[in-house]
CSV table of C-alpha atoms in Angstrom, one decimal:
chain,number,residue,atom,x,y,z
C,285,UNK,CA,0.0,0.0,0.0
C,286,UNK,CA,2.8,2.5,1.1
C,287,UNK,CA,5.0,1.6,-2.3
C,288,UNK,CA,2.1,2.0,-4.2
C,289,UNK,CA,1.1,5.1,-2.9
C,290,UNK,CA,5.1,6.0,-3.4
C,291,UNK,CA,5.2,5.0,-7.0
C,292,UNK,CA,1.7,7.2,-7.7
C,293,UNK,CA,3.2,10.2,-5.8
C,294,UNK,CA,6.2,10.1,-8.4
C,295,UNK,CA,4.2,9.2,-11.2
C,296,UNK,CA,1.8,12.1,-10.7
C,297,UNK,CA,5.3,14.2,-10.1
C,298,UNK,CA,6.3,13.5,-13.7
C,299,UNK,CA,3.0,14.9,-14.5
C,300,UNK,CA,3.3,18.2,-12.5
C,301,UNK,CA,1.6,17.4,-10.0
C,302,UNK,CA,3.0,17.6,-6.1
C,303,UNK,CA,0.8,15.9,-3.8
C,304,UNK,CA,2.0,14.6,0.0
C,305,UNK,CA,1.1,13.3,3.5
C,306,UNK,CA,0.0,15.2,6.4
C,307,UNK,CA,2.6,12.8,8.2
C,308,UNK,CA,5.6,13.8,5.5
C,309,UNK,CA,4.9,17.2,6.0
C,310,UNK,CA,4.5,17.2,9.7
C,311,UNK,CA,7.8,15.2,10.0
C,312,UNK,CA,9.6,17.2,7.4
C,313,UNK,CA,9.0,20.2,9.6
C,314,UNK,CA,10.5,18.7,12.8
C,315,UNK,CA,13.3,16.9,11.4
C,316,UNK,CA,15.1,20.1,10.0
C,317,UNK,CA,13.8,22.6,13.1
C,318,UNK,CA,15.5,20.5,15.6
C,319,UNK,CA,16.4,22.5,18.5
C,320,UNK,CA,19.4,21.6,20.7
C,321,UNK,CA,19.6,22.3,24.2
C,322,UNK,CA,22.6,24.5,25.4
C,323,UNK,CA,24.3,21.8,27.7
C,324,UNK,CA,27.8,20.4,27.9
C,325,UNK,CA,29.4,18.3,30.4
C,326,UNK,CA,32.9,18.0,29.1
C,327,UNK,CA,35.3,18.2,26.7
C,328,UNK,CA,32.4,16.4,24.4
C,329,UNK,CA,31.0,20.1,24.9
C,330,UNK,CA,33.8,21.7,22.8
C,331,UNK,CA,33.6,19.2,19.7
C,332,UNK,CA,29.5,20.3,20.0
C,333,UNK,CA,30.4,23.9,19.6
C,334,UNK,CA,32.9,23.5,17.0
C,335,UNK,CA,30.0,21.5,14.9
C,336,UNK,CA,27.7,24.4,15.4
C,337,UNK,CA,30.6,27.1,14.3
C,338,UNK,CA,30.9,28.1,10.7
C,339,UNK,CA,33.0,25.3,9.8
C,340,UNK,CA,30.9,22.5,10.4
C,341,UNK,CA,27.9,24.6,10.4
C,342,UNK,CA,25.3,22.5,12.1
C,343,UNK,CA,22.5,25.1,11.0
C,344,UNK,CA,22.8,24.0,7.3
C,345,UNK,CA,20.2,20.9,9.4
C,346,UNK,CA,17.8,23.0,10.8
C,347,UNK,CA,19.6,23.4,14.4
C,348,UNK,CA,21.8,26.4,14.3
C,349,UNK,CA,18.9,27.8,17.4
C,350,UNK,CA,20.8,26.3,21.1
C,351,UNK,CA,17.9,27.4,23.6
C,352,UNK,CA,19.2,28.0,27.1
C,353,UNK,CA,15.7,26.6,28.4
C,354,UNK,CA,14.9,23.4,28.5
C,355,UNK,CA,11.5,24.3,27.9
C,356,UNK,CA,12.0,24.9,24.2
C,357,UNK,CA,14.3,22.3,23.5
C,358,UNK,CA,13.6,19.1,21.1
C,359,UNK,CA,16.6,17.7,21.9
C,360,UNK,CA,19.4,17.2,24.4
C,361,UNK,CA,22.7,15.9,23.7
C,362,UNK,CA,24.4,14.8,26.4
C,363,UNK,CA,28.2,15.6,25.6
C,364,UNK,CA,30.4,14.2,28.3
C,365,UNK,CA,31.7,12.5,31.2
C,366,UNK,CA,27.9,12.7,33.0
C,367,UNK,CA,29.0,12.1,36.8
C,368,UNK,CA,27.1,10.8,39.8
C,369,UNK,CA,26.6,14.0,41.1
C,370,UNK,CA,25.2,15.3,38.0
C,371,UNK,CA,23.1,12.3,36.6
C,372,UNK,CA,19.8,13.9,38.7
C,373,UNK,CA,20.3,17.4,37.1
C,374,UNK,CA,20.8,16.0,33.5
C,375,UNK,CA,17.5,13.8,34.0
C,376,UNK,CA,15.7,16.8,35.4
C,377,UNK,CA,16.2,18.6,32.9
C,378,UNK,CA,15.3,15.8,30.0
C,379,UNK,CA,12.0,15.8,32.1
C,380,UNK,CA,11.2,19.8,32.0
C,381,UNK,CA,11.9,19.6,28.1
C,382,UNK,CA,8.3,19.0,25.9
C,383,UNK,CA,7.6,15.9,24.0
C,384,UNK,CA,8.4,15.2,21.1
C,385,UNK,CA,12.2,15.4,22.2
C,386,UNK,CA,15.1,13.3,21.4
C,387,UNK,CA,18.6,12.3,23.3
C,388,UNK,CA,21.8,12.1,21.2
C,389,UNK,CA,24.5,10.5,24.1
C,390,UNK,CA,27.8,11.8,22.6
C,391,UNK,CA,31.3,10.1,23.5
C,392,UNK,CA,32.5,7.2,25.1
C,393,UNK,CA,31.9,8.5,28.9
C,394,UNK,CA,27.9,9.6,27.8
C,395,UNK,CA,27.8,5.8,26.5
C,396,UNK,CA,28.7,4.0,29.1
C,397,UNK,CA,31.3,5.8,31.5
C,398,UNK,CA,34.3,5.5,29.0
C,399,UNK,CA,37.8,5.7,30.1
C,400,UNK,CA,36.4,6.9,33.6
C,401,UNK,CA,34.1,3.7,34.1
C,402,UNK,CA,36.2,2.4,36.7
C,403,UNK,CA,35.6,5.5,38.8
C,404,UNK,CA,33.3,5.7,41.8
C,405,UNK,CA,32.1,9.2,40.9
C,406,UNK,CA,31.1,8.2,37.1
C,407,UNK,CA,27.8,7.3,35.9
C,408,UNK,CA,28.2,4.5,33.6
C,409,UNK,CA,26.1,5.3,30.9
C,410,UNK,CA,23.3,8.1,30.4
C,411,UNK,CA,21.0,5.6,29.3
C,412,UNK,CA,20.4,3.7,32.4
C,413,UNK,CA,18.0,6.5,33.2
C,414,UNK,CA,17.0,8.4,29.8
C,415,UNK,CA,16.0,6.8,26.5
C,416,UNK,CA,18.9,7.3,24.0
C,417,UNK,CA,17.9,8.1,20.5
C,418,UNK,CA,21.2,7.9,18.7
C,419,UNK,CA,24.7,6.9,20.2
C,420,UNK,CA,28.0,8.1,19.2
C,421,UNK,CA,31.4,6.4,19.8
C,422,UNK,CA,34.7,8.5,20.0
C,423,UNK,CA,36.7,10.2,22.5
C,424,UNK,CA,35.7,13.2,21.9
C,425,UNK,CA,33.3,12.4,18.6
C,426,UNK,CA,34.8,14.3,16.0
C,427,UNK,CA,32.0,17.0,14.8
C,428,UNK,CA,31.7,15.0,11.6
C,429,UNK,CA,30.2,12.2,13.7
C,430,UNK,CA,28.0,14.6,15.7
C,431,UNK,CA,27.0,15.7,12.3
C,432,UNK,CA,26.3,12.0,11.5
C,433,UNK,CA,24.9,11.5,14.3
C,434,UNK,CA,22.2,14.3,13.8
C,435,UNK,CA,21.2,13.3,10.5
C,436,UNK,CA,20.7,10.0,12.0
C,437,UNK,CA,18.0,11.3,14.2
C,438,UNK,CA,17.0,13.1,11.1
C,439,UNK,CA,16.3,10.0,9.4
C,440,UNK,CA,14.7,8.6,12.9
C,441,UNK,CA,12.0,11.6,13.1
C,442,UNK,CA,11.3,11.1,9.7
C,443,UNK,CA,10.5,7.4,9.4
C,444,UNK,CA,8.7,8.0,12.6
C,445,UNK,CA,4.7,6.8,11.8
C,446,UNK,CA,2.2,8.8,13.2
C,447,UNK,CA,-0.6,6.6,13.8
C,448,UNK,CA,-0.5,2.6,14.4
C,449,UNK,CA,0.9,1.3,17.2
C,450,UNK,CA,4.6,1.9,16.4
C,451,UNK,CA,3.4,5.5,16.5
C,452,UNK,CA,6.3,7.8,18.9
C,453,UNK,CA,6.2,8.4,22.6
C,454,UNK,CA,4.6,11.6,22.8
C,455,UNK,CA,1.3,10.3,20.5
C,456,UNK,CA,1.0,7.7,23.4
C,457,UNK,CA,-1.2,9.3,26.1
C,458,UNK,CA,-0.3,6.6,28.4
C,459,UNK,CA,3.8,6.5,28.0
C,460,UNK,CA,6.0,8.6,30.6
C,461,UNK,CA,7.3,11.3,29.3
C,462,UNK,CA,8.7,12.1,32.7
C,463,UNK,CA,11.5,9.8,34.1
C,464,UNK,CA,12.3,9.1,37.7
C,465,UNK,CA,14.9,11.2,38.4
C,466,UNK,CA,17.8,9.6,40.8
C,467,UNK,CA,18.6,10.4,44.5
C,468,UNK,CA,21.5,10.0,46.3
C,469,UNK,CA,21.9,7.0,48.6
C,470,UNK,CA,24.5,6.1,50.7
C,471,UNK,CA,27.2,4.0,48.1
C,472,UNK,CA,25.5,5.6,45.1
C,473,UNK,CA,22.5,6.5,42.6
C,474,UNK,CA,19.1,5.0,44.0
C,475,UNK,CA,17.8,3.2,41.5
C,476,UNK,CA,21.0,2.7,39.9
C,477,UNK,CA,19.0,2.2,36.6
C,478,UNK,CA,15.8,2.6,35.6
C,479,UNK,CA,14.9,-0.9,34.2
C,480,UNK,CA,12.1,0.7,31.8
C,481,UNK,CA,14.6,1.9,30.1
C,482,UNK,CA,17.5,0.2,30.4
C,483,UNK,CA,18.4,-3.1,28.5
C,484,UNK,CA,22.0,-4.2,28.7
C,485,UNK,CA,22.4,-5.4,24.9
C,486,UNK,CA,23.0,-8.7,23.5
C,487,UNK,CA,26.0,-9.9,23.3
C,488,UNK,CA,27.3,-7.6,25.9
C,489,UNK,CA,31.5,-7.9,25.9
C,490,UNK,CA,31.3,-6.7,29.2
C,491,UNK,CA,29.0,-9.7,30.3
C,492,UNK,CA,30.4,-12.5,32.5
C,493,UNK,CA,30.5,-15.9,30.8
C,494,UNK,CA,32.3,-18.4,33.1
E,123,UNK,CA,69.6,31.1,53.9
E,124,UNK,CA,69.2,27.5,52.3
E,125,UNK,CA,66.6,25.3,54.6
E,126,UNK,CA,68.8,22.6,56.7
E,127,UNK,CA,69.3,18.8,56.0
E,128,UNK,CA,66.1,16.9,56.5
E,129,UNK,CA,68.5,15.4,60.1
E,130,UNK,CA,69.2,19.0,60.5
E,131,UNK,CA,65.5,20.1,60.9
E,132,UNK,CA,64.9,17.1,62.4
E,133,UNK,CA,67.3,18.0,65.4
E,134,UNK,CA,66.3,21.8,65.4
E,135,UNK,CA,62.6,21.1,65.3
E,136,UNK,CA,63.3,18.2,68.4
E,137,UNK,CA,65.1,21.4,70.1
E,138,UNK,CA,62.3,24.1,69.6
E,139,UNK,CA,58.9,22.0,70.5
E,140,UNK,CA,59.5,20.3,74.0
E,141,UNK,CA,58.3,16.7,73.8
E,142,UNK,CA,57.9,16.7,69.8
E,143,UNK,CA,59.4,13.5,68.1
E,144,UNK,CA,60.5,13.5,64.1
E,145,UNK,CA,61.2,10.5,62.3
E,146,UNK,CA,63.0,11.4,58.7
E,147,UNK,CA,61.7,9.0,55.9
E,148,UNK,CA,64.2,8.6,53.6
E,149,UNK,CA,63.0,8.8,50.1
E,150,UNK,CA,65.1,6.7,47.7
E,151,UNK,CA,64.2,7.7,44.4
E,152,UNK,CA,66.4,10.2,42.2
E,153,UNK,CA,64.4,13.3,43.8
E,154,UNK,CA,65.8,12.1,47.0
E,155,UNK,CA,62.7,14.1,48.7
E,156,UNK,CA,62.8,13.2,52.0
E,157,UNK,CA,59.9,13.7,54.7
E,158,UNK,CA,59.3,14.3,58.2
E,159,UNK,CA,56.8,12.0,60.0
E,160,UNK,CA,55.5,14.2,63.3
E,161,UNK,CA,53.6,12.5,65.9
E,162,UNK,CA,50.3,13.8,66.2
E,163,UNK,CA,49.8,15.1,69.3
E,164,UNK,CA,52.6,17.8,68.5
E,165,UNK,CA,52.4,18.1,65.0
E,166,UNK,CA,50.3,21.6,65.3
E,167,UNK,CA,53.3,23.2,67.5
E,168,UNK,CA,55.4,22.0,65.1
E,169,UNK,CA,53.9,23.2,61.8
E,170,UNK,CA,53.4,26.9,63.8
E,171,UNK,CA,57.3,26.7,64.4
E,172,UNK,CA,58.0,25.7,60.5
E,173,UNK,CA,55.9,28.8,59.8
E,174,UNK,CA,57.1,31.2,61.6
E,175,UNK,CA,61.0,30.0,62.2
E,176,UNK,CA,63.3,33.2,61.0
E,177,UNK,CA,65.5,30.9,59.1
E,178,UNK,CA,62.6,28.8,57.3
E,179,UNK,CA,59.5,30.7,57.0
E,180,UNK,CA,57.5,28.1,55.2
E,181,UNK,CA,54.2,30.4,54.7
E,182,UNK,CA,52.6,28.8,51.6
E,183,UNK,CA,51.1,25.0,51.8
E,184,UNK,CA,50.9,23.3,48.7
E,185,UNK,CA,49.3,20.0,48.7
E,186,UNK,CA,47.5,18.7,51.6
E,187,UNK,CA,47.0,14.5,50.0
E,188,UNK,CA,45.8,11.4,52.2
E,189,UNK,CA,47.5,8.0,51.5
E,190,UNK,CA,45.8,4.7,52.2
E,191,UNK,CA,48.2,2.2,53.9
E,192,UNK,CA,45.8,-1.2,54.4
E,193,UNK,CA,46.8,-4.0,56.6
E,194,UNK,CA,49.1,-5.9,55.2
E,195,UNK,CA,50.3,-9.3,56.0
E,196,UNK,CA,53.9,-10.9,55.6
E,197,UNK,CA,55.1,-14.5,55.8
E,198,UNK,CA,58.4,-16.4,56.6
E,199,UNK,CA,59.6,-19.9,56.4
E,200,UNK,CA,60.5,-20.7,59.8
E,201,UNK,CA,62.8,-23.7,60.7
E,202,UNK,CA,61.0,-25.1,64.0
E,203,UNK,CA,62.2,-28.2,65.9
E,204,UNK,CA,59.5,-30.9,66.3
E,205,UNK,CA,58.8,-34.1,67.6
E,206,UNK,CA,57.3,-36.6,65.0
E,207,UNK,CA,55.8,-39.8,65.2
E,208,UNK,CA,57.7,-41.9,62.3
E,209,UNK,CA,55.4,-44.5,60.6
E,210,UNK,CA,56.6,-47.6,63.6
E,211,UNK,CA,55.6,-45.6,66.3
E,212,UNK,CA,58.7,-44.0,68.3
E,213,UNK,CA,58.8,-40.5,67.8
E,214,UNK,CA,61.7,-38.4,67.0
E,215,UNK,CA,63.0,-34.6,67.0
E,216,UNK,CA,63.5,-33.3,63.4
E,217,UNK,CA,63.5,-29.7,62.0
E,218,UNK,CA,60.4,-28.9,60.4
E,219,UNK,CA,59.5,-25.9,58.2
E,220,UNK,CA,56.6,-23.6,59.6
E,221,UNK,CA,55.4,-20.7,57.9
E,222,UNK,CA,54.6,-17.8,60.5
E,223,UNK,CA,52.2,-14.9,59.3
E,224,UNK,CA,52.8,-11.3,60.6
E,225,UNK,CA,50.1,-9.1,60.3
E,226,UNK,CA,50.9,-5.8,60.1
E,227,UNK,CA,48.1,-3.2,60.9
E,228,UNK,CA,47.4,-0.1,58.4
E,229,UNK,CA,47.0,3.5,58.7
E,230,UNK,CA,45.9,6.5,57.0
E,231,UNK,CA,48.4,9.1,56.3
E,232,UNK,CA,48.3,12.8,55.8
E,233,UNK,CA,51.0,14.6,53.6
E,234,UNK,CA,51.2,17.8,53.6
E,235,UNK,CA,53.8,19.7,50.8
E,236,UNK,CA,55.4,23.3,52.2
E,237,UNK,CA,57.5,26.1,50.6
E,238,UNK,CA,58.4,29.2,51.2
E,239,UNK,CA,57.1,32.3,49.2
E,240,UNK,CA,59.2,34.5,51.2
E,241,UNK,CA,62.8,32.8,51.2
E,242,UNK,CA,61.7,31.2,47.6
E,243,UNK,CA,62.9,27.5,49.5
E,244,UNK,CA,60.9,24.3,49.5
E,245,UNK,CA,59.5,21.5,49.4
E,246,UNK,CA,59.3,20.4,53.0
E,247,UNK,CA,57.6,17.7,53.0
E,248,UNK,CA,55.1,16.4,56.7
E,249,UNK,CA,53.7,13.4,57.3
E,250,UNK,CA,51.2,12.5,59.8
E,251,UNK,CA,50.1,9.0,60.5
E,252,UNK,CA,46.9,7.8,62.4
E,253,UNK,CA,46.9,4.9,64.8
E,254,UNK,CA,44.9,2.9,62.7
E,255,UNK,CA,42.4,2.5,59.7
E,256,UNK,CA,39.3,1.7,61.8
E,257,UNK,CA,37.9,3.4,64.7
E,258,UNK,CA,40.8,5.9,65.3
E,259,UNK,CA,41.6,8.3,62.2
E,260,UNK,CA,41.5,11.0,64.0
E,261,UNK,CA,44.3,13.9,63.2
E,262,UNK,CA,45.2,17.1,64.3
E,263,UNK,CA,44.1,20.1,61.4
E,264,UNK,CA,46.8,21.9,60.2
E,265,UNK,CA,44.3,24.4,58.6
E,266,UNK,CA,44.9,27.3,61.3
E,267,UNK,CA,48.2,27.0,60.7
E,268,UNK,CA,48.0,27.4,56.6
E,269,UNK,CA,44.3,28.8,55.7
E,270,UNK,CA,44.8,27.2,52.2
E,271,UNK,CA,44.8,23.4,53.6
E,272,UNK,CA,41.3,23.8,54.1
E,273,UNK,CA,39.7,22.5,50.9
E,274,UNK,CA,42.5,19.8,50.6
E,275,UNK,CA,42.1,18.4,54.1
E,276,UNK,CA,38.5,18.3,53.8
E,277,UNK,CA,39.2,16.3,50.5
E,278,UNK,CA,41.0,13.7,52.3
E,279,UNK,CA,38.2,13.4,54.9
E,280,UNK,CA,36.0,12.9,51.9
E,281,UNK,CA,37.7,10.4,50.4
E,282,UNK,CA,39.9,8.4,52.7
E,283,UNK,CA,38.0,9.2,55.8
E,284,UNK,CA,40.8,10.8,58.0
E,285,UNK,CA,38.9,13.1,60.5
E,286,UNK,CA,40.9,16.5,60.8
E,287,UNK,CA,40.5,17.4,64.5
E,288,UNK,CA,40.1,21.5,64.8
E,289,UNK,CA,38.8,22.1,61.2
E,290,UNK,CA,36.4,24.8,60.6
E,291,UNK,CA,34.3,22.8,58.5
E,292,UNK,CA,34.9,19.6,57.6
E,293,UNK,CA,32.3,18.1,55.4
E,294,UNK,CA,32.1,15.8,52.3
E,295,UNK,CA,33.8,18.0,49.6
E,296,UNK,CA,33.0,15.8,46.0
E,297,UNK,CA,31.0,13.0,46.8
E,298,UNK,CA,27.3,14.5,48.5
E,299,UNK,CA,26.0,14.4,52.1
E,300,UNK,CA,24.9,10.8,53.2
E,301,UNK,CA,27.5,9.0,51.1
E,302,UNK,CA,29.0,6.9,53.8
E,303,UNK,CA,32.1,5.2,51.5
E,304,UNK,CA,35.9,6.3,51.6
E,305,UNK,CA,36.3,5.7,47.5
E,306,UNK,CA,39.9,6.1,47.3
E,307,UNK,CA,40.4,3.5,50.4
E,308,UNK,CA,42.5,0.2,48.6
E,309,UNK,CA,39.5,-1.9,50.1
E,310,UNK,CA,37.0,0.0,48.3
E,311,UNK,CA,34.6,-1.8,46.7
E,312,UNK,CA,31.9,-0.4,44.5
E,313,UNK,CA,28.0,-0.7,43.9
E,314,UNK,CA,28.0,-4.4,42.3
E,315,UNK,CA,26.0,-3.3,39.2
E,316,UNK,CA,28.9,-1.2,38.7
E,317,UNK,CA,31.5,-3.6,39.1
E,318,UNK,CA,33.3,-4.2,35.1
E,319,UNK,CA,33.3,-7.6,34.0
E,320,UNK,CA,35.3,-8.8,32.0
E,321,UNK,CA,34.3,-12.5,29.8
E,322,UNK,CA,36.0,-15.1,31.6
E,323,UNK,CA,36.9,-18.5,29.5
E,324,UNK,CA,37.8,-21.5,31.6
């Protein structure tokens, strides 16, 4: 049904004639108006800037606008070493931003700890309490991969259905769009992860096979 | 004036606080940097004297740094006479080897790095040891005797757990009120979802 739709869309094209989808014109909108949150952790933070400078230009994509609020933010990326003390403040703030927003987790440290996982201060992954859109590897990511990385989520938000059940989070009335946000305890986070939306991959190297 | 020999200061320090007693740790790497270990009960006369000696004047406190010294535990072959039974039943003294264990209990230790701004001479270099790793960690504050050692010392209270006696405000400094673990301790031992594993073949 969707191909044959496709195929009628470019046939009538040929003709002259532009027709398209509420859905393709709702998500083309949103995937190149993608607003950034101003927020860096670490040295991630100075690969983001250079990406948004004239050299890499990230507003050739639509996201050229960093809010300082969190309020009119779509997206948040999480760009660096995200610490113990500072997991609770980065997941308050993913909660204060409106839906439909997106996480980009930048670097090895916003992965999973990175070089610093063996420390006891170091959060070992942003994703044990926020869900991660797209990931990027590197130490820092150069902005090329940042870049990569946003046109990933591009792609994401614009395969993104808007009815059916595979529809997103925020056209699910009964999804969170709020996520418990950690408290100090005495050895550490409390939860240490929150197992909605954490899932320790397949095939985890990390895993212990004995 | 250059500062005197590690023994040197030893002696004069010995001389100048009544009842004080220095130990000079030898250092034997290249730097040769040797330090003074100060009992504790008179390491706060002692420190005012290193301040405010004519000669020495050593105003400015670097580094204020704990070190972690757990118990450690030793063992020697021993040659120990014994009587043994031999297989027909008449016993016999022979030499057996034993191995004897020596535990050795641990402390905490407190390092603290000084110079002087005014004679441009340094490092001096103070250690203070506390009885053990347990219930007594207690040490005397050096921070009314260099303001600066503030931050440091309440670093090491953070993270080894030595408790500076006579602080102005000691309280956790990184890690957040309630957090009862010394991290940098050797026998610390992290949250077990946190522990790395590695894949193990057998």
């Amino acid at each position: 049904m969707a191909n044959d739709l496709k195929e009628l869309k470019i046939e009538l094209s040929k003709n002259g004639i532009f027709t398209t989808t509420l859905e393709e014109l709702y998500n083309w909108g949103r995937k190149n108006s993608v607003w950034p949150l101003t927020f860096g952790l670490a040295c991630c933070a100075i690969e983001m800037i250079a990406t948004t400078m004239a050299r890499y230009d990230l507003a050739r994509f639509g996201a050229e606008v960093f809010r300082p609020s969190p309020r009119q933010a779509d997206l948040i990326i999480v760009s660096g070493t995200v610490t113990k003390k500072m997991a609770p403040q980065v997941v308050r703030l993913y909660n204060q931003m409106p839906e439909p927003k997106y996480v980009i987790a930048m670097g090895a440290c916003a992965i999973s700890g990175g070089p610093f996982r063996d420390g006891y201060n170091v959060l070992k992954g942003i994703d044990r309490y926020i869900p991660v859109d797209v990931h990027i590897p590197g130490c820092p990511p150069r902005p090329e991969a940042l870049i990569h990385a946003f046109m990933t989520l591009q792609k994401k938000i614009d395969e993104q259905a808007l009815t059916g059940a595979a529809r997103p989070r925020h056209l699910q009335a009964d999804l969170p769009s709020e996520f418990p946000v950690p408290e100090f305890g005495e050895h550490g986070l409390e939860p240490p992860q929150n197992n909605a939306v954490f899932h320790e991959a397949e095939g985890n190297p990390l895993k212990v096979i004995q | 004036m250059a500062l005197p020999s590690p023994e040197d200061l030893k002696a004069q320090i010995e001389a100048g606080v009544p009842g004080a007693s220095v130990t000079v740790i030898q250092n034997g790497s290249p730097s040769a940097q040797h330090s003074l270990l100060l009992d504790a009960e008179h390491a706060r006369a002692v420190a005012e004297l290193l301040r405010d000696h004519d000669g020495w004047r050593l105003d400015y406190c670097s580094l204020v740094t704990g070190v972690d010294w757990p118990d450690t535990e030793t063992s020697e072959k021993v040659k120990v006479k014994k009587m043994v039974k031999a297989a027909d039943g008449t016993e016999s003294e022979e030499e057996v080897e034993e191995v004897r264990k020596t535990k050795v209990a641990g402390y905490l230790e407190a390092v603290y790095h000084l110079f002087s701004m005014e004679k441009k001479h340094g490092p001096v270099v103070l250690r203070l040891r506390t009885a053990d790793r347990g219930a007594s960690v207690h040490l005397p504050s050096l921070t009314p005797v260099w303001r600066g050692a503030e931050f440091q010392e309440r670093e090491a209270f953070d993270l080894y757990g030595i408790i500076f006696d006579g602080h102005p405000d000691l309280r956790r400094i990184l890690m957040w009120e309630g957090f009862k673990d010394y991290p940098m301790r050797k026998d610390y031992v992290p949250p077990a979802d946190e522990i790395p594993v590695v894949e193990v073949h057998r």
